[in-house]
JSON list of C-alpha atoms in Angstrom, two decimals:
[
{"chain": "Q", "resi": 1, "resn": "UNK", "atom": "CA", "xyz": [-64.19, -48.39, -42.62]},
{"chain": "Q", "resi": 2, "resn": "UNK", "atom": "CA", "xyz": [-62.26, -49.44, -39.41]},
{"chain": "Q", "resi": 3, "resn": "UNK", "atom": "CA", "xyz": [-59.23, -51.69, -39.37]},
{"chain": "Q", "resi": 4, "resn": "UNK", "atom": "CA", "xyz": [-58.21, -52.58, -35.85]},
{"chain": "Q", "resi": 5, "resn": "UNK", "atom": "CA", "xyz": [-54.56, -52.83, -36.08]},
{"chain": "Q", "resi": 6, "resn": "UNK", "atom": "CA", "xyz": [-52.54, -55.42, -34.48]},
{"chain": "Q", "resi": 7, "resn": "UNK", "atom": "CA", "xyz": [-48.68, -55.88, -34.14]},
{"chain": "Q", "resi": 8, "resn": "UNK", "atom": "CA", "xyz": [-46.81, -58.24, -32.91]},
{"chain": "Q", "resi": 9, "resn": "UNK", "atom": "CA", "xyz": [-43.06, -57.75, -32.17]},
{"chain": "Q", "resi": 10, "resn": "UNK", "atom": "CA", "xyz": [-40.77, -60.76, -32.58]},
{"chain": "Q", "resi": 11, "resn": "UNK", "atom": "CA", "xyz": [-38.04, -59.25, -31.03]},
{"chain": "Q", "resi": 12, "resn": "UNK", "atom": "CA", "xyz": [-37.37, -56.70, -27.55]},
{"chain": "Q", "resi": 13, "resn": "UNK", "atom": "CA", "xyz": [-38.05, -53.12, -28.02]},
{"chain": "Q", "resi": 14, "resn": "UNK", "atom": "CA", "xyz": [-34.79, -51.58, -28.97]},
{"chain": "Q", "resi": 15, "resn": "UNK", "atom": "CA", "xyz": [-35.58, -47.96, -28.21]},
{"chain": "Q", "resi": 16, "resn": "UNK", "atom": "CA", "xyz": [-35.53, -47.05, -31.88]},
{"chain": "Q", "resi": 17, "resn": "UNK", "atom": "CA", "xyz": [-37.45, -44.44, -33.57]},
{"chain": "Q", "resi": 18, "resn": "UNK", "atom": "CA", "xyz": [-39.33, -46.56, -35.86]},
{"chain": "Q", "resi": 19, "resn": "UNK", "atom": "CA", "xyz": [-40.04, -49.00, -33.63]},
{"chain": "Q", "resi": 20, "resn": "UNK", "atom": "CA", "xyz": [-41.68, -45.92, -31.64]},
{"chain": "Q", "resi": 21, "resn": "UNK", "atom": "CA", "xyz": [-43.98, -45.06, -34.66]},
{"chain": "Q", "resi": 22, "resn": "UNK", "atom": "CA", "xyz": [-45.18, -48.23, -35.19]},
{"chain": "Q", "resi": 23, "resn": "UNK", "atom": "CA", "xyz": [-46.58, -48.77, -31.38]},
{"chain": "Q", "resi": 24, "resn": "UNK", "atom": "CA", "xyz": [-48.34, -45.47, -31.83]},
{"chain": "Q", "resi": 25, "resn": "UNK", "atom": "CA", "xyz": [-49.71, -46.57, -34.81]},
{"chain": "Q", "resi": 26, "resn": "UNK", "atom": "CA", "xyz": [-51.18, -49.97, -33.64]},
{"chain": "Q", "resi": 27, "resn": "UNK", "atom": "CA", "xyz": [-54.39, -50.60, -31.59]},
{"chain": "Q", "resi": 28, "resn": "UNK", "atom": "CA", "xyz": [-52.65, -54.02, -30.12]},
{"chain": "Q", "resi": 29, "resn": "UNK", "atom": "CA", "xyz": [-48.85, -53.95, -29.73]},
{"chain": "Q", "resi": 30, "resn": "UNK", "atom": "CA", "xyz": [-47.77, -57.41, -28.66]},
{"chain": "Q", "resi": 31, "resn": "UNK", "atom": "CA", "xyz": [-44.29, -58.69, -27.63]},
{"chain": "Q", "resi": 32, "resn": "UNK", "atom": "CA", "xyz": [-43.92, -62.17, -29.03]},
{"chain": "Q", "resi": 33, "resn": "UNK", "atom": "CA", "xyz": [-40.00, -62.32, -28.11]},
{"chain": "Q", "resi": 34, "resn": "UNK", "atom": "CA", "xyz": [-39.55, -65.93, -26.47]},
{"chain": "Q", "resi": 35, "resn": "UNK", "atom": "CA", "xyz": [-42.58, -67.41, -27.71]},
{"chain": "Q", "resi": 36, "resn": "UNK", "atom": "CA", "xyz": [-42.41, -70.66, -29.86]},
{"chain": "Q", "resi": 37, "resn": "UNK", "atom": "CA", "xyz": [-43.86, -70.02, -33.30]},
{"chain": "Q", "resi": 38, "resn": "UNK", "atom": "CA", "xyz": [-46.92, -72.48, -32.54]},
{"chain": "Q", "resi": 39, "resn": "UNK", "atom": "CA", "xyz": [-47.40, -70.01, -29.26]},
{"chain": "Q", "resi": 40, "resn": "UNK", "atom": "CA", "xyz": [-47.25, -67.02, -31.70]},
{"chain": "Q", "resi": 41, "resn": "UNK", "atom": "CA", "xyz": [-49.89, -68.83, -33.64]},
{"chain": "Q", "resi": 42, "resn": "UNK", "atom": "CA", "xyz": [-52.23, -69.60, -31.00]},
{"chain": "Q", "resi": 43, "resn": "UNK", "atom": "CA", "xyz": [-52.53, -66.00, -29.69]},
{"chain": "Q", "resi": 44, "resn": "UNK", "atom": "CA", "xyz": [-53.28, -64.81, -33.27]},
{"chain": "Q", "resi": 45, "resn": "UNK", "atom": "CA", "xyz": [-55.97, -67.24, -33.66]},
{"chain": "Q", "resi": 46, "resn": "UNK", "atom": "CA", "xyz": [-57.00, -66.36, -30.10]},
{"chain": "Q", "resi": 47, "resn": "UNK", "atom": "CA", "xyz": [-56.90, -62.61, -31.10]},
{"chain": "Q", "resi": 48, "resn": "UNK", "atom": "CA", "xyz": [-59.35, -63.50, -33.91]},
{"chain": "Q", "resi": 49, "resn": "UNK", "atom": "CA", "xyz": [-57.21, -61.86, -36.54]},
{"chain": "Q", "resi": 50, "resn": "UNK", "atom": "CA", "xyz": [-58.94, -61.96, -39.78]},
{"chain": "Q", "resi": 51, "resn": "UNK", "atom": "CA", "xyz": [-56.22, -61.30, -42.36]},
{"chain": "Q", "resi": 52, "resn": "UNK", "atom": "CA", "xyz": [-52.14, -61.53, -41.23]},
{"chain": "Q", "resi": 53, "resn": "UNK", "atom": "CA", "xyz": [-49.77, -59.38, -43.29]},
{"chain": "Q", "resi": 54, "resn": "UNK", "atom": "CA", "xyz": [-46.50, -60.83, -42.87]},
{"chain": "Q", "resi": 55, "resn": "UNK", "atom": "CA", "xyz": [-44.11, -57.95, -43.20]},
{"chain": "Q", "resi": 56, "resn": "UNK", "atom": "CA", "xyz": [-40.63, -59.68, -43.08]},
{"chain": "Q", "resi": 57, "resn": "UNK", "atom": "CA", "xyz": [-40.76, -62.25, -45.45]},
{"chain": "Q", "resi": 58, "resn": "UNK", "atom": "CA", "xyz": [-37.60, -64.44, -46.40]},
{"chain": "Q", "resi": 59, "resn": "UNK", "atom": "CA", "xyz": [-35.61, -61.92, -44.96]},
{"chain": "Q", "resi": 60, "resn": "UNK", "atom": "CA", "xyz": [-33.42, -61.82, -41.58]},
{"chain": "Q", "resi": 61, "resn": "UNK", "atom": "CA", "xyz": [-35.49, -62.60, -38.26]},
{"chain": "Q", "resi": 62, "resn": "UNK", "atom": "CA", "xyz": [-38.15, -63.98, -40.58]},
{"chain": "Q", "resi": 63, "resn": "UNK", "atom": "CA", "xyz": [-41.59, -65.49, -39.07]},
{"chain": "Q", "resi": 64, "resn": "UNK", "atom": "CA", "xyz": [-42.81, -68.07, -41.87]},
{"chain": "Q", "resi": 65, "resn": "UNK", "atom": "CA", "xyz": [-43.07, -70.98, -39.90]},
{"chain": "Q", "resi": 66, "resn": "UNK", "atom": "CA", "xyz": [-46.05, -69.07, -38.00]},
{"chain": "Q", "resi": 67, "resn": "UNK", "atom": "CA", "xyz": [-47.08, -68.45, -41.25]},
{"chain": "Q", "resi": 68, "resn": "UNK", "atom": "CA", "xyz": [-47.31, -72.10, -42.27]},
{"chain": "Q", "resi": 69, "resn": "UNK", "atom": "CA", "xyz": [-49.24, -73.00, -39.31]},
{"chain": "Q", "resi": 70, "resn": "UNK", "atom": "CA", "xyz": [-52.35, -71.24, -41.09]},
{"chain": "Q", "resi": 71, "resn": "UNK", "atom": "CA", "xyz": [-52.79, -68.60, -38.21]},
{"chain": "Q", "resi": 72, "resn": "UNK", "atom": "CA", "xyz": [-55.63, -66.48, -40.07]},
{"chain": "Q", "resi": 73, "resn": "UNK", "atom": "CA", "xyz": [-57.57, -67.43, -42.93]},
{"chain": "Q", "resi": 74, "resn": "UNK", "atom": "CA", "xyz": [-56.08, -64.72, -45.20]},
{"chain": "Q", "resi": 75, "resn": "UNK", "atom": "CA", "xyz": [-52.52, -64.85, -45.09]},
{"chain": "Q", "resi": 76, "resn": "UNK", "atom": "CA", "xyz": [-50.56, -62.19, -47.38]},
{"chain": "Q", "resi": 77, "resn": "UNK", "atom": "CA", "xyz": [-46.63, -61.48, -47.72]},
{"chain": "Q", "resi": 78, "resn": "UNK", "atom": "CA", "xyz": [-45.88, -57.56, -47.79]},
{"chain": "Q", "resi": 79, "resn": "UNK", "atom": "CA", "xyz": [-42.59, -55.83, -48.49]},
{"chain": "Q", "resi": 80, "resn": "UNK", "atom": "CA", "xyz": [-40.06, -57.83, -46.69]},
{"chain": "Q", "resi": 81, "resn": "UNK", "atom": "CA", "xyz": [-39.46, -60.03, -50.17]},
{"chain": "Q", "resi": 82, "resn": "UNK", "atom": "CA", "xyz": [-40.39, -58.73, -53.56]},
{"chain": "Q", "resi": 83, "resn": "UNK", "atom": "CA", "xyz": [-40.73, -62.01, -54.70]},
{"chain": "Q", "resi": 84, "resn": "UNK", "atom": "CA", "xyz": [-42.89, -65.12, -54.29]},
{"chain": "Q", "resi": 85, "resn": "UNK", "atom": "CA", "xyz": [-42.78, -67.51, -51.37]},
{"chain": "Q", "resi": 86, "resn": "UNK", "atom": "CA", "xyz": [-43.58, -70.02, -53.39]},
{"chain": "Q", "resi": 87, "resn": "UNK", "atom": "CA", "xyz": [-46.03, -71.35, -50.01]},
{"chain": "Q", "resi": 88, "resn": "UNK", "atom": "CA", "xyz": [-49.38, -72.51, -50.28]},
{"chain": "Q", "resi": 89, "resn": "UNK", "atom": "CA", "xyz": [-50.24, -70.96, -46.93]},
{"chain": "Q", "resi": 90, "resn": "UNK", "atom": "CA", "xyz": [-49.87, -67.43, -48.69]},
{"chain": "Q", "resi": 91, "resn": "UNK", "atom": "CA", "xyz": [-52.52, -66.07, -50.76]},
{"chain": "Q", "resi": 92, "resn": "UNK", "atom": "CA", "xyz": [-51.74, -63.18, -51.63]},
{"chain": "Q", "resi": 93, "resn": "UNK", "atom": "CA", "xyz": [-48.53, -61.08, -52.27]},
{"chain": "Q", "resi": 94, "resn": "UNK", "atom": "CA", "xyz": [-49.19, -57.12, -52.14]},
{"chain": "Q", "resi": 95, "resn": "UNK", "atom": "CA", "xyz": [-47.08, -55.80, -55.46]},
{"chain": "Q", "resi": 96, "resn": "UNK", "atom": "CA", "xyz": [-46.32, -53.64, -57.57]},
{"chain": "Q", "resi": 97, "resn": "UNK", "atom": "CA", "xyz": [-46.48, -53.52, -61.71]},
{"chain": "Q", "resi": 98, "resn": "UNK", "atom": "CA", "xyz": [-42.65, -52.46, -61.35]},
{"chain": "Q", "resi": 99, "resn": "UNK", "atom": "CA", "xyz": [-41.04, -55.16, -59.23]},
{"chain": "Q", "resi": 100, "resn": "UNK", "atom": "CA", "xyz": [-44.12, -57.52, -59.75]},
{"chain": "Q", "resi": 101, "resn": "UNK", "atom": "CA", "xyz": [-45.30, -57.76, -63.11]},
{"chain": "Q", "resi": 102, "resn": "UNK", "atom": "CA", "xyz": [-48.65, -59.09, -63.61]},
{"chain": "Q", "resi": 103, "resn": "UNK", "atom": "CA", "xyz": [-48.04, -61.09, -66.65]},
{"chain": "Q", "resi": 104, "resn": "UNK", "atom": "CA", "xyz": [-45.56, -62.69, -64.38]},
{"chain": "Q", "resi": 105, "resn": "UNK", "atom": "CA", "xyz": [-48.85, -64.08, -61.97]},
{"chain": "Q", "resi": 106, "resn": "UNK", "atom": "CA", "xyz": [-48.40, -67.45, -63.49]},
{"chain": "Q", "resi": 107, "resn": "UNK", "atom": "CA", "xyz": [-44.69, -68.07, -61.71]},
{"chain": "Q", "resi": 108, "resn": "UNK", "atom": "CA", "xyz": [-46.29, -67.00, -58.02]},
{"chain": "Q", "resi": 109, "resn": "UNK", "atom": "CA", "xyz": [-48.10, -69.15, -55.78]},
{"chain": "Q", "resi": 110, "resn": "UNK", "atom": "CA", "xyz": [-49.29, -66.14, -54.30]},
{"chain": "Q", "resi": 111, "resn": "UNK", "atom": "CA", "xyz": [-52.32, -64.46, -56.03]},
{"chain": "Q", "resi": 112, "resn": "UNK", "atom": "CA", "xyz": [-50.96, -60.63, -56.87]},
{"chain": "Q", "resi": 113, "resn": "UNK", "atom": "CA", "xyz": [-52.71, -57.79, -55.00]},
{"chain": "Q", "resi": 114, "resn": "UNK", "atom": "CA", "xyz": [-51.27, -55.42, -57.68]},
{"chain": "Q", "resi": 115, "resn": "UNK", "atom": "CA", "xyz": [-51.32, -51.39, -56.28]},
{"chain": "Q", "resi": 116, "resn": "UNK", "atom": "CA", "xyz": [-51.00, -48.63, -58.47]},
{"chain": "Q", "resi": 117, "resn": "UNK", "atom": "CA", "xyz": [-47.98, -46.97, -58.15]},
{"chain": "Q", "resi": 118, "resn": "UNK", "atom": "CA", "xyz": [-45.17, -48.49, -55.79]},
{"chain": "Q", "resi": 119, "resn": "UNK", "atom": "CA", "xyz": [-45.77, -50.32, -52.69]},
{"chain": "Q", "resi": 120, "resn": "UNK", "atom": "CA", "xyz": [-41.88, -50.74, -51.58]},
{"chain": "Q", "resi": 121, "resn": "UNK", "atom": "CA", "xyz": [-41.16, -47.26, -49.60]},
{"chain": "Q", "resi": 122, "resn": "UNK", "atom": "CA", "xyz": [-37.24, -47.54, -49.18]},
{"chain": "Q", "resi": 123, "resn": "UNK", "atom": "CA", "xyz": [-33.64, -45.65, -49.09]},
{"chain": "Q", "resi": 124, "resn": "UNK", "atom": "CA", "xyz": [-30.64, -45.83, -48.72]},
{"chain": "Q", "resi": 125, "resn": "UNK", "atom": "CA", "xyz": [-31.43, -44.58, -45.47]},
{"chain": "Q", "resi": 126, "resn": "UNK", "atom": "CA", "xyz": [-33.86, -46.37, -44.10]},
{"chain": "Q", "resi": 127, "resn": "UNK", "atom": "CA", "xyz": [-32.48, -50.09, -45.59]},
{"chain": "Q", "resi": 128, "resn": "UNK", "atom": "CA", "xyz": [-30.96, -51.79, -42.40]},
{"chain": "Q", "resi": 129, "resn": "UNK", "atom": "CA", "xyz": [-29.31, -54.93, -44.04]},
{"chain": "Q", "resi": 130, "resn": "UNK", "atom": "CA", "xyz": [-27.00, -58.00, -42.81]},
{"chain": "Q", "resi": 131, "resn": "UNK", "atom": "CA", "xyz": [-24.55, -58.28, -45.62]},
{"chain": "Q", "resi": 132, "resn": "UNK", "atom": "CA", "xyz": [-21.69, -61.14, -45.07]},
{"chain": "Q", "resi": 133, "resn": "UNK", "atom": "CA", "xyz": [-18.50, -61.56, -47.14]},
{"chain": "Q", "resi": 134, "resn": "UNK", "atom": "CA", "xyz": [-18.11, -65.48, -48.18]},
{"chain": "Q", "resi": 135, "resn": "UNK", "atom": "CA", "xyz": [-15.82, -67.24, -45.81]},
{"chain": "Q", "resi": 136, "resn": "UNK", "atom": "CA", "xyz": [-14.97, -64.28, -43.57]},
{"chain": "Q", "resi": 137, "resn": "UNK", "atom": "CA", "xyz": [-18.34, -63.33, -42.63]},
{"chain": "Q", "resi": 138, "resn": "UNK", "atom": "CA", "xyz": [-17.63, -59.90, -41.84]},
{"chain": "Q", "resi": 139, "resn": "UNK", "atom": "CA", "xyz": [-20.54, -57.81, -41.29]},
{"chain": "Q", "resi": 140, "resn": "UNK", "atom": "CA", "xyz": [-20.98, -54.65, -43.43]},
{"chain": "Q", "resi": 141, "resn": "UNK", "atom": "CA", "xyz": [-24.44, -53.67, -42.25]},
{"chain": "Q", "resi": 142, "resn": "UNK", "atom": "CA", "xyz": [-26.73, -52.88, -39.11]},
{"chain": "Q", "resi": 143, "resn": "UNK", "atom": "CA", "xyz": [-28.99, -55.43, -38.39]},
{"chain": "Q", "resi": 144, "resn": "UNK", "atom": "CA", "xyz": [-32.77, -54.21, -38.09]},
{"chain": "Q", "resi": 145, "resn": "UNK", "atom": "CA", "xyz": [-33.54, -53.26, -34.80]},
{"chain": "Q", "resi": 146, "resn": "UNK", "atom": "CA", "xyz": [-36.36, -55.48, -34.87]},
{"chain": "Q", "resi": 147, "resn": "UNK", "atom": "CA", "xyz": [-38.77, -57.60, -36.44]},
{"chain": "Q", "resi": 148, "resn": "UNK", "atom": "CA", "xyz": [-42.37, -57.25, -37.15]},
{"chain": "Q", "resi": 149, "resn": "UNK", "atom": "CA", "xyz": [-45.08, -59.21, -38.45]},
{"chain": "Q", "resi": 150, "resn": "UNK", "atom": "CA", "xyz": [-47.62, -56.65, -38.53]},
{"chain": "Q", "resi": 151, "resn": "UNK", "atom": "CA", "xyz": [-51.54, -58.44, -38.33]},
{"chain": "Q", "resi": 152, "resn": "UNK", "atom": "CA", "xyz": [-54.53, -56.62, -38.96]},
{"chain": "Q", "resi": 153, "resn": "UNK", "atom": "CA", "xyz": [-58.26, -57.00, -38.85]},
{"chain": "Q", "resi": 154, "resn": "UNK", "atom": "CA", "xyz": [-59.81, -56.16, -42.27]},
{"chain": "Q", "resi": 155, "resn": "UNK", "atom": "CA", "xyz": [-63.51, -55.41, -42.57]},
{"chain": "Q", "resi": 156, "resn": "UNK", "atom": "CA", "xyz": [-63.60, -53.64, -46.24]},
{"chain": "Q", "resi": 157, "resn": "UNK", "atom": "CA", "xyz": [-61.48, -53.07, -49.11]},
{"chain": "Q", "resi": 158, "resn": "UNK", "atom": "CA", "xyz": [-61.99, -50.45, -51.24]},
{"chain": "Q", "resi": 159, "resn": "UNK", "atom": "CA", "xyz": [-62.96, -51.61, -54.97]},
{"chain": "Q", "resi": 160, "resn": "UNK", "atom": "CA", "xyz": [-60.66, -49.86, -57.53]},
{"chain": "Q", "resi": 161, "resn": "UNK", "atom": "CA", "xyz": [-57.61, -49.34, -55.16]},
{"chain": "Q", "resi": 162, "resn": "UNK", "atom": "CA", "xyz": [-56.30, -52.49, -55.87]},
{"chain": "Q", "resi": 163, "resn": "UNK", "atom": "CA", "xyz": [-55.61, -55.50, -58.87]},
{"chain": "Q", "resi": 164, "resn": "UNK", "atom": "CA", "xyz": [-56.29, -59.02, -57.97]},
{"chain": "Q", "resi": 165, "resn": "UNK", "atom": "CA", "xyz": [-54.42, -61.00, -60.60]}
]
Protein backbone atom coordinates (compact mmCIF):
# COMPACT_ATOMS: atom_id res chain seq x y z
CA UNK A 1 0.00 0.00 0.00
CA UNK A 2 1.17 3.63 -0.79
CA UNK A 3 -0.22 6.73 0.85
CA UNK A 4 1.10 9.86 -0.76
CA UNK A 5 1.32 12.22 2.05
CA UNK A 6 0.36 15.74 1.90
CA UNK A 7 0.73 18.66 4.46
CA UNK A 8 -0.27 21.75 4.49
CA UNK A 9 1.10 24.36 6.98
CA UNK A 10 -1.27 27.10 8.14
CA UNK A 11 1.23 29.01 9.65
CA UNK A 12 5.32 30.19 8.70
CA UNK A 13 7.93 27.70 9.42
CA UNK A 14 9.17 28.49 12.85
CA UNK A 15 12.46 26.62 12.74
CA UNK A 16 11.23 24.07 15.26
CA UNK A 17 12.18 20.56 15.54
CA UNK A 18 8.90 19.07 14.96
CA UNK A 19 7.99 21.11 12.43
CA UNK A 20 11.38 19.67 10.81
CA UNK A 21 10.09 16.01 11.15
CA UNK A 22 7.01 16.51 9.74
CA UNK A 23 8.42 18.08 6.23
CA UNK A 24 10.64 15.03 6.06
CA UNK A 25 7.91 12.97 6.56
CA UNK A 26 5.51 14.39 3.85
CA UNK A 27 5.63 13.82 0.03
CA UNK A 28 3.86 17.49 -0.47
CA UNK A 29 4.70 20.14 2.16
CA UNK A 30 2.58 23.18 1.40
CA UNK A 31 2.60 26.66 3.04
CA UNK A 32 -0.98 27.82 3.25
CA UNK A 33 -0.01 30.96 5.59
CA UNK A 34 -2.04 33.99 3.98
CA UNK A 35 -4.39 32.06 2.07
CA UNK A 36 -8.22 32.54 2.64
CA UNK A 37 -9.77 29.29 3.82
CA UNK A 38 -11.85 28.98 0.42
CA UNK A 39 -8.11 29.34 -1.28
CA UNK A 40 -6.93 26.53 1.11
CA UNK A 41 -9.88 24.61 -0.17
CA UNK A 42 -9.43 25.01 -3.73
CA UNK A 43 -5.79 23.78 -3.80
CA UNK A 44 -6.87 20.63 -1.87
CA UNK A 45 -9.48 19.87 -4.28
CA UNK A 46 -6.98 20.83 -6.99
CA UNK A 47 -4.40 18.45 -5.31
CA UNK A 48 -7.03 15.69 -5.68
CA UNK A 49 -6.78 14.73 -2.03
CA UNK A 50 -8.89 11.79 -1.39
CA UNK A 51 -9.33 11.72 2.40
CA UNK A 52 -8.30 15.12 4.69
CA UNK A 53 -7.29 14.39 8.29
CA UNK A 54 -7.77 17.47 10.10
CA UNK A 55 -5.21 17.40 12.85
CA UNK A 56 -6.05 20.58 14.92
CA UNK A 57 -9.49 20.39 15.59
CA UNK A 58 -11.33 22.98 17.95
CA UNK A 59 -8.17 23.85 19.23
CA UNK A 60 -5.93 27.17 18.84
CA UNK A 61 -5.08 28.14 15.06
CA UNK A 62 -7.87 25.76 14.12
CA UNK A 63 -8.82 25.17 10.23
CA UNK A 64 -12.66 24.04 10.34
CA UNK A 65 -14.03 26.46 8.18
CA UNK A 66 -11.87 24.68 5.30
CA UNK A 67 -13.27 21.83 6.67
CA UNK A 68 -16.88 22.90 6.15
CA UNK A 69 -16.30 23.81 2.67
CA UNK A 70 -16.29 19.90 1.89
CA UNK A 71 -12.60 19.97 0.50
CA UNK A 72 -12.28 16.01 0.07
CA UNK A 73 -14.91 13.56 0.11
CA UNK A 74 -13.68 11.86 3.33
CA UNK A 75 -13.20 14.30 5.88
CA UNK A 76 -11.94 12.92 9.45
CA UNK A 77 -10.95 14.90 12.78
CA UNK A 78 -7.65 13.40 14.42
CA UNK A 79 -6.11 14.26 17.76
CA UNK A 80 -6.40 17.93 18.03
CA UNK A 81 -10.02 17.40 20.02
CA UNK A 82 -10.92 14.19 21.73
CA UNK A 83 -14.31 14.94 21.31
CA UNK A 84 -16.97 15.33 18.62
CA UNK A 85 -17.35 18.29 16.29
CA UNK A 86 -20.64 17.84 16.25
CA UNK A 87 -20.27 18.88 12.01
CA UNK A 88 -21.87 17.13 9.36
CA UNK A 89 -18.91 17.74 7.10
CA UNK A 90 -16.88 15.21 9.38
CA UNK A 91 -17.28 11.62 9.02
CA UNK A 92 -15.25 10.19 10.89
CA UNK A 93 -13.38 10.84 14.23
CA UNK A 94 -10.14 8.53 14.71
CA UNK A 95 -10.53 7.31 18.66
CA UNK A 96 -9.78 5.50 21.07
CA UNK A 97 -11.95 2.95 23.51
CA UNK A 98 -10.31 5.10 26.44
CA UNK A 99 -11.14 8.71 25.64
CA UNK A 100 -13.84 7.59 23.03
CA UNK A 101 -16.04 5.00 24.12
CA UNK A 102 -17.91 3.21 21.57
CA UNK A 103 -21.13 2.84 23.35
CA UNK A 104 -20.84 6.55 23.40
CA UNK A 105 -21.18 6.52 19.10
CA UNK A 106 -24.72 7.60 19.48
CA UNK A 107 -23.70 11.34 21.01
CA UNK A 108 -21.06 11.91 17.84
CA UNK A 109 -21.89 13.10 14.56
CA UNK A 110 -18.78 11.70 13.56
CA UNK A 111 -18.79 7.90 12.79
CA UNK A 112 -15.87 6.39 15.33
CA UNK A 113 -12.77 4.93 13.64
CA UNK A 114 -12.05 3.13 16.97
CA UNK A 115 -7.96 1.90 17.14
CA UNK A 116 -6.83 -0.53 19.45
CA UNK A 117 -4.83 0.78 21.95
CA UNK A 118 -4.38 4.72 22.21
CA UNK A 119 -4.30 7.04 19.39
CA UNK A 120 -3.47 10.40 21.52
CA UNK A 121 0.59 10.28 21.77
CA UNK A 122 1.18 13.20 24.38
CA UNK A 123 3.32 14.63 27.52
CA UNK A 124 3.83 16.88 29.49
CA UNK A 125 6.50 17.63 27.25
CA UNK A 126 5.41 17.74 24.13
CA UNK A 127 1.73 19.61 25.08
CA UNK A 128 2.29 23.29 23.83
CA UNK A 129 -0.96 24.97 25.23
CA UNK A 130 -2.47 28.71 25.40
CA UNK A 131 -3.86 28.80 28.87
CA UNK A 132 -5.51 32.39 29.92
CA UNK A 133 -6.50 33.46 33.46
CA UNK A 134 -10.24 35.06 33.35
CA UNK A 135 -10.07 38.78 33.15
CA UNK A 136 -6.28 39.16 33.21
CA UNK A 137 -5.48 37.06 30.36
CA UNK A 138 -2.12 36.26 31.32
CA UNK A 139 -0.53 33.66 29.36
CA UNK A 140 0.86 30.57 31.17
CA UNK A 141 1.79 28.53 28.11
CA UNK A 142 3.81 28.47 24.70
CA UNK A 143 1.75 28.69 21.90
CA UNK A 144 2.35 25.83 19.21
CA UNK A 145 4.81 26.75 16.88
CA UNK A 146 2.51 26.00 14.23
CA UNK A 147 -0.45 24.59 12.82
CA UNK A 148 -1.09 21.67 10.65
CA UNK A 149 -3.82 20.14 8.90
CA UNK A 150 -2.12 17.19 7.73
CA UNK A 151 -4.08 15.66 4.19
CA UNK A 152 -3.37 12.45 2.82
CA UNK A 153 -4.18 10.30 -0.13
CA UNK A 154 -5.58 6.90 1.01
CA UNK A 155 -5.67 3.97 -1.38
CA UNK A 156 -6.22 0.90 1.25
CA UNK A 157 -6.99 0.33 4.74
CA UNK A 158 -6.05 -2.54 6.34
CA UNK A 159 -9.18 -4.76 7.58
CA UNK A 160 -8.78 -5.62 11.32
CA UNK A 161 -6.61 -2.54 12.30
CA UNK A 162 -9.40 -0.53 12.88
CA UNK A 163 -13.41 -0.33 14.42
CA UNK A 164 -15.94 1.51 12.44
CA UNK A 165 -18.72 2.18 14.91
Amino acid sequence: MYVEVFCYAGQGNDGSEPRATIMRGCDHFVEVEGLSHVQVAERIRADGINVLIDLTGYTINMQTQVMAIGPAPVQVSFHGFPGTMGAEFIHYLVADRLTTPPEHADQYTERLLVVPHTYLTNDHQQSRREVYVEGGHEEFGKAPPSSFLLLATLTLLREGELMVS
